[in-house]
Amino acid sequence: MIVLEILTKAFWSGIAAVGFAILFNVPKRTLFPIGAMGAIGGFIKFGSMFLGIGIVLASFIGASLIGIISIQMAHMKKSPPLIFSIPGVIPMVPGAFAYRMMLGFIALIDLEDKDVYIQTLIDTVNNGAKMIFILISLAIGVSIPMLISRKETIKKLKETTN
Amino acid sequence: MSSMKDSVADAQSAGNTLLEIGALLMSSGASTHRTRVTMKRIAQSLGYGIELLITQRALMLTIIEKDQQYFFSRMKRISPLHPNFKMVSGISHLSWNVKEQNWGVEQIKDELQRLKSLPKYPRWLLLVMVGAAGAGFCNLFGGDALNMGVSFIATVAGLFVRQEAARKNFNPYLCVFFAALVASFLAGLSEHFEIGADPEKAVATSVLFLVPGIPLINSVTDMIDGNIQNGVVRAINGLMIAFAIAFGLFTSRMILNF
């Protein structure tokens, strides 16, 4: 059952990636790979969370994988890697945490009870911290292949490995 | 005398073309590093040296001719971010064609013209797919089928409002505010009428299509590459969009709780 649930989430991650790909006006030939990468990233992220890994690390693992596949895809589909990696990681963007943080701040405006205020503040800061760290781990994750290979363009990466 | 005029005119023409390429890349959603590397690659293949200053909204270029006798400097304004990855991909191809097949300035200009005229996705497809992305987000956050439907409708309405507001030349942050207000209001109605198991999920995901993904990811990418200034500018731009979304949510909450 849990596998089915993870697969469903992976599928919808793929759909979300394609939606954003169209919003960013990507070339048509890259649409299918982007959907597949969004799904793979979602599968890895939710799979690792099921295995007990925290959401920040799980997002990082998913994003790194998307970063690595995007290099391969860039060679196959002749487009720069960012075209695959940015829409690919967007389903992992911590929207829920951002939303709860915003609602928390809005609630803080006119809370008067001290205990409720402190509890809301704790939740808000917690959600905000999660959001920021997930965002950073997504961005570092997708740039990992370029950081490790220390090459300016992926074309050189291919020449050296061949 | 005429040869000097020619080389100056050539350098000017190459410089103007390079500036246009850089401005297109930055406004289409490329990172600062990519913009710099691409412009250098094209300039070197054309036989010029260049020095660059890249900021978020302006480019400064000095182009130095082969025998270091003439140079040409110019600044160019960059239009606001308007994601277009077809352009990023096309310019990447173009730069390799210049390098490997020795394209000249005229060919580059023709190719840029062609890239600018490439068709966009039809509007209905954009609305439907971004709506589906909203429904997908709702599923990821644990909403049921009804919540997903609400999120779909709210997202489509929000995106439509954003497009119309942009067409009427509203301030870009205001466009985001309007879109967030409409989307979260529609989704908030489902909270009111208790549609689906967890209507709060539909409200949270109805505004996610507005999330400034490119500014935020490029911000961190730029900072890692050492382009701290551009990274900070992009981060603040992303934050302002996030605040516009929050403000839209806040307003619709106030209306619904009234």
GROMACS .gro file of C-alpha atoms in nm, chain A residues 3-120:
model
  118
    3VAL     CA    1   0.451   0.173  -0.231
    4LEU     CA    2   0.133   0.260  -0.419
    5GLU     CA    3   0.104   0.585  -0.225
    6ILE     CA    4   0.465   0.679  -0.301
    7LEU     CA    5   0.409   0.595  -0.669
    8THR     CA    6   0.098   0.816  -0.679
    9LYS     CA    7   0.294   1.102  -0.526
   10ALA     CA    8   0.573   1.043  -0.778
   11PHE     CA    9   0.320   1.059  -1.062
   12TRP     CA   10   0.177   1.391  -0.941
   13SER     CA   11   0.528   1.528  -0.891
   14GLY     CA   12   0.586   1.455  -1.258
   15ILE     CA   13   0.264   1.636  -1.356
   16ALA     CA   14   0.360   1.937  -1.145
   17ALA     CA   15   0.704   1.945  -1.309
   18VAL     CA   16   0.546   1.943  -1.658
   19GLY     CA   17   0.306   2.222  -1.558
   20PHE     CA   18   0.594   2.444  -1.454
   21ALA     CA   19   0.795   2.342  -1.760
   22ILE     CA   20   0.515   2.474  -1.980
   23LEU     CA   21   0.495   2.790  -1.768
   24PHE     CA   22   0.870   2.840  -1.832
   25ASN     CA   23   0.821   2.776  -2.206
   26VAL     CA   24   1.068   2.488  -2.243
   27PRO     CA   25   1.140   2.330  -2.585
   28LYS     CA   26   0.884   2.060  -2.668
   29ARG     CA   27   1.140   1.778  -2.692
   30THR     CA   28   1.231   1.827  -2.324
   31LEU     CA   29   0.877   1.797  -2.183
   32PHE     CA   30   0.871   1.421  -2.140
   33PRO     CA   31   1.216   1.396  -1.977
   34ILE     CA   32   1.119   1.677  -1.737
   35GLY     CA   33   0.803   1.490  -1.635
   36ALA     CA   34   1.000   1.169  -1.584
   37MET     CA   35   1.266   1.350  -1.380
   38GLY     CA   36   1.004   1.518  -1.163
   39ALA     CA   37   0.852   1.175  -1.097
   40ILE     CA   38   1.189   1.014  -1.019
   41GLY     CA   39   1.281   1.301  -0.786
   42GLY     CA   40   0.945   1.272  -0.609
   43PHE     CA   41   0.982   0.895  -0.579
   44ILE     CA   42   1.330   0.927  -0.425
   45LYS     CA   43   1.222   1.207  -0.191
   46PHE     CA   44   0.907   1.039  -0.058
   47GLY     CA   45   1.083   0.700  -0.060
   48SER     CA   46   1.366   0.827   0.158
   49MET     CA   47   1.118   1.001   0.387
   50PHE     CA   48   0.938   0.669   0.425
   51LEU     CA   49   1.271   0.512   0.523
   52GLY     CA   50   1.292   0.763   0.806
   53ILE     CA   51   1.519   1.026   0.650
   54GLY     CA   52   1.431   1.386   0.740
   55ILE     CA   53   1.263   1.607   0.480
   56VAL     CA   54   1.567   1.833   0.429
   57LEU     CA   55   1.806   1.548   0.356
   58ALA     CA   56   1.541   1.367   0.149
   59SER     CA   57   1.492   1.678  -0.067
   60PHE     CA   58   1.868   1.709  -0.103
   61ILE     CA   59   1.901   1.348  -0.221
   62GLY     CA   60   1.615   1.391  -0.468
   63ALA     CA   61   1.755   1.719  -0.601
   64SER     CA   62   2.107   1.576  -0.640
   65LEU     CA   63   1.970   1.287  -0.841
   66ILE     CA   64   1.778   1.532  -1.062
   67GLY     CA   65   2.098   1.733  -1.105
   68ILE     CA   66   2.290   1.424  -1.217
   69ILE     CA   67   2.017   1.307  -1.458
   70SER     CA   68   1.986   1.660  -1.598
   71ILE     CA   69   2.350   1.645  -1.716
   72GLN     CA   70   2.281   1.319  -1.898
   73MET     CA   71   1.959   1.458  -2.046
   74ALA     CA   72   2.139   1.773  -2.157
   75HIS     CA   73   2.363   1.558  -2.376
   76MET     CA   74   2.077   1.350  -2.510
   77LYS     CA   75   1.832   1.632  -2.581
   78LYS     CA   76   2.088   1.904  -2.663
   79SER     CA   77   1.965   2.161  -2.414
   80PRO     CA   78   2.136   2.319  -2.112
   81PRO     CA   79   2.091   2.124  -1.785
   82LEU     CA   80   1.903   2.402  -1.604
   83ILE     CA   81   1.610   2.351  -1.841
   84PHE     CA   82   1.563   2.005  -1.688
   85SER     CA   83   1.672   2.068  -1.333
   86ILE     CA   84   1.468   2.379  -1.243
   87PRO     CA   85   1.121   2.245  -1.341
   88GLY     CA   86   1.232   1.904  -1.209
   89VAL     CA   87   1.289   2.022  -0.852
   90ILE     CA   88   0.990   2.257  -0.837
   91PRO     CA   89   0.754   1.984  -0.704
   92MET     CA   90   0.988   1.963  -0.403
   93VAL     CA   91   0.964   2.336  -0.329
   94PRO     CA   92   0.852   2.362   0.035
   95GLY     CA   93   0.525   2.538  -0.037
   96ALA     CA   94   0.340   2.392   0.260
   97PHE     CA   95   0.601   2.517   0.506
   98ALA     CA   96   0.607   2.859   0.344
   99TYR     CA   97   0.228   2.872   0.367
  100ARG     CA   98   0.221   2.772   0.734
  101MET     CA   99   0.497   3.019   0.814
  102MET     CA  100   0.301   3.301   0.647
  103LEU     CA  101  -0.021   3.204   0.827
  104GLY     CA  102   0.179   3.191   1.150
  105PHE     CA  103   0.312   3.543   1.103
  106ILE     CA  104  -0.036   3.665   1.013
  107ALA     CA  105  -0.174   3.502   1.329
  108LEU     CA  106   0.099   3.667   1.541
  109ILE     CA  107  -0.033   4.012   1.448
  110ASP     CA  108  -0.323   4.003   1.690
  111LEU     CA  109  -0.260   3.719   1.934
  112GLU     CA  110  -0.282   3.828   2.296
  113ASP     CA  111  -0.255   3.515   2.509
  114LYS     CA  112   0.112   3.468   2.599
  115ASP     CA  113   0.124   3.087   2.583
  116VAL     CA  114  -0.057   3.069   2.250
  117TYR     CA  115   0.173   3.342   2.120
  118ILE     CA  116   0.486   3.150   2.216
  119GLN     CA  117   0.355   2.824   2.070
  120THR     CA  118   0.262   2.999   1.743
   0.00000   0.00000   0.00000
